[in-house]
mmCIF file of N, CA and C in Angstrom:
data_model
loop_
_atom_site.group_PDB
_atom_site.id
_atom_site.type_symbol
_atom_site.label_atom_id
_atom_site.label_comp_id
_atom_site.label_asym_id
_atom_site.label_seq_id
_atom_site.Cartn_x
_atom_site.Cartn_y
_atom_site.Cartn_z
ATOM 1 N N UNK P 1 -71.878 -68.847 -41.472
ATOM 2 C CA UNK P 1 -73.154 -68.242 -41.770
ATOM 3 C C UNK P 1 -72.952 -66.857 -42.356
ATOM 4 N N UNK P 2 -72.332 -66.796 -43.518
ATOM 5 C CA UNK P 2 -72.010 -65.504 -44.111
ATOM 6 C C UNK P 2 -73.210 -64.797 -44.727
ATOM 7 N N UNK P 3 -73.064 -63.504 -44.860
ATOM 8 C CA UNK P 3 -74.007 -62.656 -45.581
ATOM 9 C C UNK P 3 -73.248 -62.058 -46.755
ATOM 10 N N UNK P 4 -73.908 -61.975 -47.891
ATOM 11 C CA UNK P 4 -73.285 -61.472 -49.108
ATOM 12 C C UNK P 4 -74.137 -60.340 -49.661
ATOM 13 N N UNK P 5 -73.509 -59.228 -49.986
ATOM 14 C CA UNK P 5 -74.181 -58.117 -50.652
ATOM 15 C C UNK P 5 -73.518 -57.927 -52.008
ATOM 16 N N UNK P 6 -74.332 -57.951 -53.064
ATOM 17 C CA UNK P 6 -73.838 -57.785 -54.424
ATOM 18 C C UNK P 6 -74.442 -56.493 -54.969
ATOM 19 N N UNK P 7 -73.576 -55.559 -55.345
ATOM 20 C CA UNK P 7 -74.003 -54.239 -55.816
ATOM 21 C C UNK P 7 -73.656 -54.092 -57.292
ATOM 22 N N UNK P 8 -74.655 -53.708 -58.099
ATOM 23 C CA UNK P 8 -74.430 -53.534 -59.538
ATOM 24 C C UNK P 8 -75.466 -52.575 -60.096
ATOM 25 N N UNK P 9 -75.207 -52.093 -61.295
ATOM 26 C CA UNK P 9 -76.165 -51.246 -61.991
ATOM 27 C C UNK P 9 -77.419 -52.052 -62.313
ATOM 28 N N UNK P 10 -78.585 -51.416 -62.331
ATOM 29 C CA UNK P 10 -79.817 -52.131 -62.682
ATOM 30 C C UNK P 10 -79.670 -52.831 -64.034
ATOM 31 N N UNK P 11 -80.183 -54.044 -64.108
ATOM 32 C CA UNK P 11 -80.134 -54.802 -65.352
ATOM 33 C C UNK P 11 -78.854 -55.586 -65.579
ATOM 34 N N UNK P 12 -77.918 -55.501 -64.648
ATOM 35 C CA UNK P 12 -76.653 -56.233 -64.811
ATOM 36 C C UNK P 12 -76.895 -57.740 -64.834
ATOM 37 N N UNK P 13 -77.841 -58.210 -64.037
ATOM 38 C CA UNK P 13 -78.100 -59.643 -63.912
ATOM 39 C C UNK P 13 -79.480 -59.992 -64.462
ATOM 40 N N UNK P 14 -79.533 -60.985 -65.347
ATOM 41 C CA UNK P 14 -80.813 -61.416 -65.920
ATOM 42 C C UNK P 14 -81.690 -62.085 -64.870
ATOM 43 N N UNK P 15 -81.074 -62.776 -63.914
ATOM 44 C CA UNK P 15 -81.833 -63.512 -62.900
ATOM 45 C C UNK P 15 -81.208 -63.282 -61.524
ATOM 46 N N UNK P 16 -81.502 -62.128 -60.892
ATOM 47 C CA UNK P 16 -80.893 -61.827 -59.596
ATOM 48 C C UNK P 16 -81.258 -62.827 -58.501
ATOM 49 N N UNK P 17 -82.444 -63.414 -58.567
ATOM 50 C CA UNK P 17 -82.832 -64.402 -57.550
ATOM 51 C C UNK P 17 -81.941 -65.634 -57.632
ATOM 52 N N UNK P 18 -81.678 -66.088 -58.841
ATOM 53 C CA UNK P 18 -80.785 -67.235 -59.020
ATOM 54 C C UNK P 18 -79.370 -66.893 -58.549
ATOM 55 N N UNK P 19 -78.913 -65.691 -58.913
ATOM 56 C CA UNK P 19 -77.588 -65.248 -58.490
ATOM 57 C C UNK P 19 -77.480 -65.249 -56.967
ATOM 58 N N UNK P 20 -78.495 -64.750 -56.284
ATOM 59 C CA UNK P 20 -78.468 -64.711 -54.814
ATOM 60 C C UNK P 20 -78.365 -66.122 -54.240
ATOM 61 N N UNK P 21 -79.185 -67.037 -54.740
ATOM 62 C CA UNK P 21 -79.144 -68.426 -54.243
ATOM 63 C C UNK P 21 -77.779 -69.055 -54.494
ATOM 64 N N UNK P 22 -77.265 -68.875 -55.714
ATOM 65 C CA UNK P 22 -75.989 -69.499 -56.058
ATOM 66 C C UNK P 22 -74.828 -68.867 -55.297
ATOM 67 N N UNK P 23 -74.868 -67.556 -55.074
ATOM 68 C CA UNK P 23 -73.806 -66.901 -54.301
ATOM 69 C C UNK P 23 -73.792 -67.436 -52.870
ATOM 70 N N UNK P 24 -74.962 -67.586 -52.274
ATOM 71 C CA UNK P 24 -75.037 -68.132 -50.915
ATOM 72 C C UNK P 24 -74.485 -69.558 -50.884
ATOM 73 N N UNK P 25 -74.848 -70.348 -51.869
ATOM 74 C CA UNK P 25 -74.372 -71.726 -51.937
ATOM 75 C C UNK P 25 -72.855 -71.794 -52.136
ATOM 76 N N UNK P 26 -72.336 -70.959 -53.038
ATOM 77 C CA UNK P 26 -70.889 -70.940 -53.286
ATOM 78 C C UNK P 26 -70.108 -70.528 -52.045
ATOM 79 N N UNK P 27 -70.622 -69.542 -51.323
ATOM 80 C CA UNK P 27 -69.900 -69.095 -50.139
ATOM 81 C C UNK P 27 -69.980 -70.123 -49.017
ATOM 82 N N UNK P 28 -71.117 -70.773 -48.900
ATOM 83 C CA UNK P 28 -71.231 -71.846 -47.915
ATOM 84 C C UNK P 28 -70.217 -72.947 -48.219
ATOM 85 N N UNK P 29 -70.039 -73.252 -49.500
ATOM 86 C CA UNK P 29 -69.060 -74.265 -49.899
ATOM 87 C C UNK P 29 -67.631 -73.787 -49.607
ATOM 88 N N UNK P 30 -67.342 -72.519 -49.912
ATOM 89 C CA UNK P 30 -65.997 -71.987 -49.662
ATOM 90 C C UNK P 30 -65.680 -71.968 -48.171
ATOM 91 N N UNK P 31 -66.690 -71.674 -47.369
ATOM 92 C CA UNK P 31 -66.483 -71.647 -45.917
ATOM 93 C C UNK P 31 -66.415 -73.062 -45.345
ATOM 94 N N UNK P 32 -66.802 -74.043 -46.192
ATOM 95 C CA UNK P 32 -66.807 -75.461 -45.807
ATOM 96 C C UNK P 32 -67.724 -75.719 -44.615
ATOM 97 N N UNK P 33 -68.885 -75.092 -44.667
ATOM 98 C CA UNK P 33 -69.883 -75.299 -43.626
ATOM 99 C C UNK P 33 -70.572 -76.644 -43.827
ATOM 100 N N UNK P 34 -70.918 -77.318 -42.742
ATOM 101 C CA UNK P 34 -71.687 -78.555 -42.899
ATOM 102 C C UNK P 34 -73.079 -78.220 -43.438
ATOM 103 N N UNK P 35 -73.654 -79.150 -44.157
ATOM 104 C CA UNK P 35 -74.958 -78.925 -44.784
ATOM 105 C C UNK P 35 -76.073 -79.111 -43.754
ATOM 106 N N UNK P 36 -76.128 -78.165 -42.810
ATOM 107 C CA UNK P 36 -77.162 -78.171 -41.774
ATOM 108 C C UNK P 36 -78.188 -77.091 -42.082
ATOM 109 N N UNK P 37 -79.434 -77.343 -41.717
ATOM 110 C CA UNK P 37 -80.501 -76.386 -41.982
ATOM 111 C C UNK P 37 -80.201 -75.009 -41.400
ATOM 112 N N UNK P 38 -79.621 -74.930 -40.208
ATOM 113 C CA UNK P 38 -79.339 -73.622 -39.609
ATOM 114 C C UNK P 38 -78.378 -72.808 -40.473
ATOM 115 N N UNK P 39 -77.400 -73.458 -41.091
ATOM 116 C CA UNK P 39 -76.472 -72.755 -41.966
ATOM 117 C C UNK P 39 -77.131 -72.415 -43.299
ATOM 118 N N UNK P 40 -77.939 -73.347 -43.839
ATOM 119 C CA UNK P 40 -78.631 -73.084 -45.103
ATOM 120 C C UNK P 40 -79.611 -71.918 -44.956
ATOM 121 N N UNK P 41 -80.268 -71.831 -43.804
ATOM 122 C CA UNK P 41 -81.255 -70.774 -43.582
ATOM 123 C C UNK P 41 -80.615 -69.439 -43.217
ATOM 124 N N UNK P 42 -79.351 -69.446 -42.817
ATOM 125 C CA UNK P 42 -78.710 -68.220 -42.360
ATOM 126 C C UNK P 42 -77.491 -67.830 -43.178
ATOM 127 N N UNK P 43 -77.322 -68.424 -44.344
ATOM 128 C CA UNK P 43 -76.326 -67.989 -45.317
ATOM 129 C C UNK P 43 -77.126 -67.385 -46.460
ATOM 130 N N UNK P 44 -76.983 -66.083 -46.660
ATOM 131 C CA UNK P 44 -77.864 -65.405 -47.608
ATOM 132 C C UNK P 44 -77.108 -64.373 -48.426
ATOM 133 N N UNK P 45 -77.667 -64.096 -49.599
ATOM 134 C CA UNK P 45 -77.114 -63.059 -50.470
ATOM 135 C C UNK P 45 -78.216 -62.065 -50.813
ATOM 136 N N UNK P 46 -77.823 -60.825 -50.941
ATOM 137 C CA UNK P 46 -78.718 -59.736 -51.286
ATOM 138 C C UNK P 46 -78.159 -59.080 -52.544
ATOM 139 N N UNK P 47 -78.979 -58.931 -53.571
ATOM 140 C CA UNK P 47 -78.547 -58.290 -54.810
ATOM 141 C C UNK P 47 -79.167 -56.898 -54.832
ATOM 142 N N UNK P 48 -78.306 -55.887 -54.913
ATOM 143 C CA UNK P 48 -78.734 -54.492 -54.848
ATOM 144 C C UNK P 48 -78.532 -53.800 -56.189
ATOM 145 N N UNK P 49 -79.578 -53.119 -56.665
ATOM 146 C CA UNK P 49 -79.422 -52.233 -57.811
ATOM 147 C C UNK P 49 -78.926 -50.888 -57.293
ATOM 148 N N UNK P 50 -77.853 -50.396 -57.872
ATOM 149 C CA UNK P 50 -77.268 -49.121 -57.485
ATOM 150 C C UNK P 50 -77.581 -48.117 -58.585
ATOM 151 N N UNK P 51 -78.048 -46.961 -58.194
ATOM 152 C CA UNK P 51 -78.450 -45.950 -59.165
ATOM 153 C C UNK P 51 -77.348 -45.660 -60.167
ATOM 154 N N UNK P 52 -76.136 -45.474 -59.686
ATOM 155 C CA UNK P 52 -75.032 -45.220 -60.605
ATOM 156 C C UNK P 52 -73.732 -45.699 -59.998
ATOM 157 N N UNK P 53 -72.943 -46.359 -60.802
ATOM 158 C CA UNK P 53 -71.596 -46.805 -60.438
ATOM 159 C C UNK P 53 -70.635 -46.233 -61.456
ATOM 160 N N UNK P 54 -69.464 -45.840 -61.030
ATOM 161 C CA UNK P 54 -68.466 -45.366 -61.980
ATOM 162 C C UNK P 54 -67.079 -45.419 -61.372
ATOM 163 N N UNK P 55 -66.114 -45.769 -62.208
ATOM 164 C CA UNK P 55 -64.728 -45.590 -61.815
ATOM 165 C C UNK P 55 -64.313 -44.178 -62.228
ATOM 166 N N UNK P 56 -63.059 -43.842 -62.112
ATOM 167 C CA UNK P 56 -62.573 -42.503 -62.439
ATOM 168 C C UNK P 56 -62.872 -42.144 -63.895
ATOM 169 N N UNK P 57 -62.874 -43.139 -64.775
ATOM 170 C CA UNK P 57 -63.135 -42.905 -66.197
ATOM 171 C C UNK P 57 -64.623 -42.842 -66.533
ATOM 172 N N UNK P 58 -65.480 -43.074 -65.543
ATOM 173 C CA UNK P 58 -66.916 -43.062 -65.784
ATOM 174 C C UNK P 58 -67.475 -44.409 -66.193
ATOM 175 N N UNK P 59 -66.654 -45.452 -66.147
ATOM 176 C CA UNK P 59 -67.093 -46.794 -66.519
ATOM 177 C C UNK P 59 -67.848 -47.416 -65.345
ATOM 178 N N UNK P 60 -69.092 -47.767 -65.579
ATOM 179 C CA UNK P 60 -69.910 -48.373 -64.534
ATOM 180 C C UNK P 60 -70.072 -49.866 -64.675
ATOM 181 N N UNK P 61 -69.340 -50.485 -65.588
ATOM 182 C CA UNK P 61 -69.421 -51.932 -65.786
ATOM 183 C C UNK P 61 -68.557 -52.628 -64.746
ATOM 184 N N UNK P 62 -69.044 -52.638 -63.512
ATOM 185 C CA UNK P 62 -68.328 -53.295 -62.432
ATOM 186 C C UNK P 62 -69.345 -53.810 -61.418
ATOM 187 N N UNK P 63 -68.922 -54.736 -60.607
ATOM 188 C CA UNK P 63 -69.769 -55.301 -59.565
ATOM 189 C C UNK P 63 -68.953 -55.349 -58.283
ATOM 190 N N UNK P 64 -69.575 -54.911 -57.200
ATOM 191 C CA UNK P 64 -68.945 -54.985 -55.877
ATOM 192 C C UNK P 64 -69.661 -56.052 -55.073
ATOM 193 N N UNK P 65 -68.889 -57.002 -54.563
ATOM 194 C CA UNK P 65 -69.419 -58.076 -53.735
ATOM 195 C C UNK P 65 -68.802 -57.924 -52.352
ATOM 196 N N UNK P 66 -69.635 -57.728 -51.349
ATOM 197 C CA UNK P 66 -69.121 -57.635 -49.986
ATOM 198 C C UNK P 66 -69.621 -58.831 -49.198
ATOM 199 N N UNK P 67 -68.691 -59.520 -48.580
ATOM 200 C CA UNK P 67 -68.985 -60.712 -47.798
ATOM 201 C C UNK P 67 -68.717 -60.399 -46.332
ATOM 202 N N UNK P 68 -69.700 -60.673 -45.494
ATOM 203 C CA UNK P 68 -69.548 -60.507 -44.046
ATOM 204 C C UNK P 68 -69.641 -61.881 -43.409
ATOM 205 N N UNK P 69 -68.590 -62.252 -42.689
ATOM 206 C CA UNK P 69 -68.560 -63.543 -42.009
ATOM 207 C C UNK P 69 -68.301 -63.331 -40.521
ATOM 208 N N UNK P 70 -68.640 -64.339 -39.709
ATOM 209 C CA UNK P 70 -68.236 -64.280 -38.307
ATOM 210 C C UNK P 70 -66.707 -64.243 -38.210
ATOM 211 N N UNK P 71 -66.213 -63.743 -37.110
ATOM 212 C CA UNK P 71 -64.776 -63.627 -36.856
ATOM 213 C C UNK P 71 -64.052 -64.955 -37.117
ATOM 214 N N UNK P 72 -62.998 -64.901 -37.905
ATOM 215 C CA UNK P 72 -62.089 -66.024 -38.175
ATOM 216 C C UNK P 72 -62.758 -67.191 -38.910
ATOM 217 N N UNK P 73 -63.872 -66.949 -39.592
ATOM 218 C CA UNK P 73 -64.542 -68.026 -40.319
ATOM 219 C C UNK P 73 -63.773 -68.436 -41.569
ATOM 220 N N UNK P 74 -63.020 -67.506 -42.140
ATOM 221 C CA UNK P 74 -62.293 -67.795 -43.377
ATOM 222 C C UNK P 74 -60.792 -67.684 -43.162
ATOM 223 N N UNK P 75 -60.103 -68.829 -43.216
ATOM 224 C CA UNK P 75 -58.643 -68.758 -43.205
ATOM 225 C C UNK P 75 -58.188 -68.338 -44.611
ATOM 226 N N UNK P 76 -56.895 -68.239 -44.847
ATOM 227 C CA UNK P 76 -56.399 -67.710 -46.117
ATOM 228 C C UNK P 76 -56.846 -68.553 -47.315
ATOM 229 N N UNK P 77 -56.820 -69.882 -47.188
ATOM 230 C CA UNK P 77 -57.261 -70.732 -48.295
ATOM 231 C C UNK P 77 -58.751 -70.537 -48.577
ATOM 232 N N UNK P 78 -59.559 -70.413 -47.546
ATOM 233 C CA UNK P 78 -60.992 -70.188 -47.728
ATOM 234 C C UNK P 78 -61.259 -68.803 -48.320
ATOM 235 N N UNK P 79 -60.452 -67.819 -47.958
ATOM 236 C CA UNK P 79 -60.592 -66.487 -48.555
ATOM 237 C C UNK P 79 -60.355 -66.558 -50.058
ATOM 238 N N UNK P 80 -59.281 -67.218 -50.444
ATOM 239 C CA UNK P 80 -58.956 -67.357 -51.872
ATOM 240 C C UNK P 80 -60.081 -68.087 -52.614
ATOM 241 N N UNK P 81 -60.574 -69.146 -52.002
ATOM 242 C CA UNK P 81 -61.643 -69.927 -52.617
ATOM 243 C C UNK P 81 -62.921 -69.094 -52.756
ATOM 244 N N UNK P 82 -63.277 -68.362 -51.721
ATOM 245 C CA UNK P 82 -64.489 -67.532 -51.760
ATOM 246 C C UNK P 82 -64.395 -66.470 -52.853
ATOM 247 N N UNK P 83 -63.264 -65.791 -52.921
ATOM 248 C CA UNK P 83 -63.086 -64.746 -53.943
ATOM 249 C C UNK P 83 -63.159 -65.349 -55.341
ATOM 250 N N UNK P 84 -62.507 -66.476 -55.559
ATOM 251 C CA UNK P 84 -62.525 -67.124 -56.879
ATOM 252 C C UNK P 84 -63.939 -67.572 -57.250
ATOM 253 N N UNK P 85 -64.625 -68.212 -56.321
ATOM 254 C CA UNK P 85 -65.977 -68.709 -56.601
ATOM 255 C C UNK P 85 -66.935 -67.559 -56.917
ATOM 256 N N UNK P 86 -66.907 -66.516 -56.110
ATOM 257 C CA UNK P 86 -67.842 -65.405 -56.310
ATOM 258 C C UNK P 86 -67.523 -64.623 -57.579
ATOM 259 N N UNK P 87 -66.245 -64.443 -57.869
ATOM 260 C CA UNK P 87 -65.863 -63.755 -59.100
ATOM 261 C C UNK P 87 -66.344 -64.532 -60.319
ATOM 262 N N UNK P 88 -66.113 -65.823 -60.324
ATOM 263 C CA UNK P 88 -66.544 -66.673 -61.436
ATOM 264 C C UNK P 88 -68.059 -66.630 -61.600
ATOM 265 N N UNK P 89 -68.787 -66.742 -60.503
ATOM 266 C CA UNK P 89 -70.252 -66.732 -60.552
ATOM 267 C C UNK P 89 -70.793 -65.412 -61.083
ATOM 268 N N UNK P 90 -70.288 -64.290 -60.549
ATOM 269 C CA UNK P 90 -70.780 -62.979 -60.972
ATOM 270 C C UNK P 90 -70.461 -62.738 -62.451
ATOM 271 N N UNK P 91 -69.255 -63.061 -62.865
ATOM 272 C CA UNK P 91 -68.883 -62.860 -64.269
ATOM 273 C C UNK P 91 -69.742 -63.727 -65.188
ATOM 274 N N UNK P 92 -70.027 -64.960 -64.785
ATOM 275 C CA UNK P 92 -70.852 -65.856 -65.596
ATOM 276 C C UNK P 92 -72.317 -65.417 -65.624
ATOM 277 N N UNK P 93 -72.740 -64.658 -64.624
ATOM 278 C CA UNK P 93 -74.132 -64.209 -64.518
ATOM 279 C C UNK P 93 -74.370 -62.846 -65.137
ATOM 280 N N UNK P 94 -73.337 -62.277 -65.740
ATOM 281 C CA UNK P 94 -73.441 -60.915 -66.267
ATOM 282 C C UNK P 94 -72.476 -60.749 -67.441
ATOM 283 N N UNK P 95 -72.466 -59.547 -67.991
ATOM 284 C CA UNK P 95 -71.492 -59.217 -69.038
ATOM 285 C C UNK P 95 -70.270 -58.528 -68.450
ATOM 286 N N UNK P 96 -70.170 -58.488 -67.138
ATOM 287 C CA UNK P 96 -69.049 -57.831 -66.460
ATOM 288 C C UNK P 96 -67.848 -58.784 -66.450
ATOM 289 N N UNK P 97 -66.690 -58.335 -66.943
ATOM 290 C CA UNK P 97 -65.514 -59.214 -66.952
ATOM 291 C C UNK P 97 -64.976 -59.445 -65.537
ATOM 292 N N UNK P 98 -64.309 -60.569 -65.325
ATOM 293 C CA UNK P 98 -63.802 -60.895 -63.985
ATOM 294 C C UNK P 98 -62.930 -59.805 -63.361
ATOM 295 N N UNK P 99 -62.167 -59.066 -64.182
ATOM 296 C CA UNK P 99 -61.303 -58.039 -63.600
ATOM 297 C C UNK P 99 -62.085 -56.811 -63.142
ATOM 298 N N UNK P 100 -63.405 -56.802 -63.345
ATOM 299 C CA UNK P 100 -64.262 -55.706 -62.884
ATOM 300 C C UNK P 100 -65.215 -56.187 -61.787
ATOM 301 N N UNK P 101 -64.945 -57.376 -61.249
ATOM 302 C CA UNK P 101 -65.698 -57.906 -60.104
ATOM 303 C C UNK P 101 -64.805 -57.762 -58.892
ATOM 304 N N UNK P 102 -65.249 -56.940 -57.950
ATOM 305 C CA UNK P 102 -64.449 -56.645 -56.766
ATOM 306 C C UNK P 102 -65.093 -57.313 -55.560
ATOM 307 N N UNK P 103 -64.350 -58.180 -54.894
ATOM 308 C CA UNK P 103 -64.855 -58.917 -53.739
ATOM 309 C C UNK P 103 -64.130 -58.421 -52.499
ATOM 310 N N UNK P 104 -64.913 -57.968 -51.536
ATOM 311 C CA UNK P 104 -64.369 -57.499 -50.260
ATOM 312 C C UNK P 104 -64.789 -58.461 -49.159
ATOM 313 N N UNK P 105 -63.833 -58.939 -48.407
ATOM 314 C CA UNK P 105 -64.119 -59.853 -47.303
ATOM 315 C C UNK P 105 -64.034 -59.087 -45.993
ATOM 316 N N UNK P 106 -65.093 -59.174 -45.206
ATOM 317 C CA UNK P 106 -65.184 -58.441 -43.943
ATOM 318 C C UNK P 106 -65.573 -59.411 -42.841
ATOM 319 N N UNK P 107 -64.939 -59.268 -41.677
ATOM 320 C CA UNK P 107 -65.270 -60.107 -40.528
ATOM 321 C C UNK P 107 -65.992 -59.298 -39.465
ATOM 322 N N UNK P 108 -67.030 -59.876 -38.907
ATOM 323 C CA UNK P 108 -67.660 -59.282 -37.731
ATOM 324 C C UNK P 108 -66.724 -59.511 -36.542
ATOM 325 N N UNK P 109 -66.729 -58.602 -35.616
ATOM 326 C CA UNK P 109 -65.921 -58.771 -34.406
ATOM 327 C C UNK P 109 -66.406 -59.992 -33.619
ATOM 328 N N UNK P 110 -65.530 -60.589 -32.827
ATOM 329 C CA UNK P 110 -65.911 -61.726 -31.988
ATOM 330 C C UNK P 110 -67.146 -61.350 -31.176
ATOM 331 N N UNK P 111 -68.173 -62.164 -31.284
ATOM 332 C CA UNK P 111 -69.426 -61.893 -30.585
ATOM 333 C C UNK P 111 -70.313 -60.906 -31.312
ATOM 334 N N UNK P 112 -69.871 -60.417 -32.459
ATOM 335 C CA UNK P 112 -70.616 -59.416 -33.202
ATOM 336 C C UNK P 112 -71.488 -60.002 -34.300
ATOM 337 N N UNK P 113 -71.842 -61.243 -34.178
ATOM 338 C CA UNK P 113 -72.698 -61.923 -35.146
ATOM 339 C C UNK P 113 -73.937 -62.369 -34.394
ATOM 340 N N UNK P 114 -75.090 -61.964 -34.822
ATOM 341 C CA UNK P 114 -76.289 -62.299 -34.071
ATOM 342 C C UNK P 114 -77.362 -62.945 -34.906
ATOM 343 N N UNK P 115 -78.043 -63.892 -34.301
ATOM 344 C CA UNK P 115 -79.199 -64.554 -34.903
ATOM 345 C C UNK P 115 -80.231 -64.729 -33.798
ATOM 346 N N UNK P 116 -81.474 -64.451 -34.130
ATOM 347 C CA UNK P 116 -82.599 -64.657 -33.209
ATOM 348 C C UNK P 116 -82.414 -63.878 -31.905
ATOM 349 N N UNK P 117 -81.841 -62.691 -32.009
ATOM 350 C CA UNK P 117 -81.678 -61.842 -30.834
ATOM 351 C C UNK P 117 -80.531 -62.222 -29.929
ATOM 352 N N UNK P 118 -79.663 -63.097 -30.382
ATOM 353 C CA UNK P 118 -78.550 -63.569 -29.555
ATOM 354 C C UNK P 118 -77.228 -63.317 -30.265
ATOM 355 N N UNK P 119 -76.303 -62.612 -29.611
ATOM 356 C CA UNK P 119 -74.968 -62.392 -30.162
ATOM 357 C C UNK P 119 -74.163 -63.671 -30.005
ATOM 358 N N UNK P 120 -73.663 -64.172 -31.120
ATOM 359 C CA UNK P 120 -72.936 -65.438 -31.118
ATOM 360 C C UNK P 120 -71.440 -65.206 -31.235
ATOM 361 N N UNK P 121 -70.687 -65.911 -30.423
ATOM 362 C CA UNK P 121 -69.239 -65.909 -30.521
ATOM 363 C C UNK P 121 -68.777 -67.172 -31.219
ATOM 364 N N UNK P 122 -67.481 -67.320 -31.379
ATOM 365 C CA UNK P 122 -66.913 -68.471 -32.083
ATOM 366 C C UNK P 122 -67.326 -69.798 -31.435
ATOM 367 N N UNK P 123 -67.357 -69.839 -30.106
ATOM 368 C CA UNK P 123 -67.753 -71.080 -29.421
ATOM 369 C C UNK P 123 -69.197 -71.437 -29.723
ATOM 370 N N UNK P 124 -70.071 -70.428 -29.766
ATOM 371 C CA UNK P 124 -71.484 -70.682 -30.063
ATOM 372 C C UNK P 124 -71.650 -71.238 -31.471
ATOM 373 N N UNK P 125 -70.950 -70.637 -32.427
ATOM 374 C CA UNK P 125 -71.061 -71.073 -33.817
ATOM 375 C C UNK P 125 -70.458 -72.466 -33.978
ATOM 376 N N UNK P 126 -69.343 -72.728 -33.307
ATOM 377 C CA UNK P 126 -68.738 -74.068 -33.360
ATOM 378 C C UNK P 126 -69.687 -75.103 -32.800
ATOM 379 N N UNK P 127 -70.380 -74.784 -31.725
ATOM 380 C CA UNK P 127 -71.340 -75.715 -31.132
ATOM 381 C C UNK P 127 -72.461 -76.024 -32.106
ATOM 382 N N UNK P 128 -72.947 -74.999 -32.806
ATOM 383 C CA UNK P 128 -74.009 -75.209 -33.792
ATOM 384 C C UNK P 128 -73.526 -76.111 -34.912
ATOM 385 N N UNK P 129 -72.282 -75.935 -35.338
ATOM 386 C CA UNK P 129 -71.766 -76.721 -36.461
ATOM 387 C C UNK P 129 -71.571 -78.187 -36.087
ATOM 388 N N UNK P 130 -71.556 -78.496 -34.810
ATOM 389 C CA UNK P 130 -71.419 -79.885 -34.361
ATOM 390 C C UNK P 130 -72.752 -80.623 -34.304
ATOM 391 N N UNK P 131 -73.856 -79.880 -34.475
ATOM 392 C CA UNK P 131 -75.181 -80.514 -34.463
ATOM 393 C C UNK P 131 -75.332 -81.410 -35.676
ATOM 394 N N UNK P 132 -76.045 -82.478 -35.516
ATOM 395 C CA UNK P 132 -76.289 -83.368 -36.665
ATOM 396 C C UNK P 132 -77.761 -83.486 -36.916
#
C-alpha cells in the first residue's frame, strides 16, 4: 500500500491526474500486490507543483519521485522494478529525460504505517493481503 509523491515544476505534466493514477498502478504492480479493493483504495500518488527546482547549474528540468512503502515491502528486485517503471512513466508523461527523473525509495518503520486510525505492522498487512 505505497504512497507516491511526484514533485515537478508547474506545467511539467499535461495530465497530472492521469499521471497520479498510472503511478499508483505501476507501483502496485511493482510491489506485486494482489488486486484487492483495500490495496487499490490505499495505493495513491500525489503530484506536487514546486515553485522552483534547480540543480547547481540552475537547471530545473527534473522530477523527484518519493515512494513510501511499509517496512520490507520491496525486496531488491521490486525496488529495481519500481524505479524502472516510475522513471519510464514520468519521462513518457513529460519532456524530462529519464536521467533527470530521481526516484527515492523510503520505508516506514515496522508498525509505522497506519490506515483508519490503526498502526499496521507486517503481520497486519500480510493478513489483509490474504483476503479474497
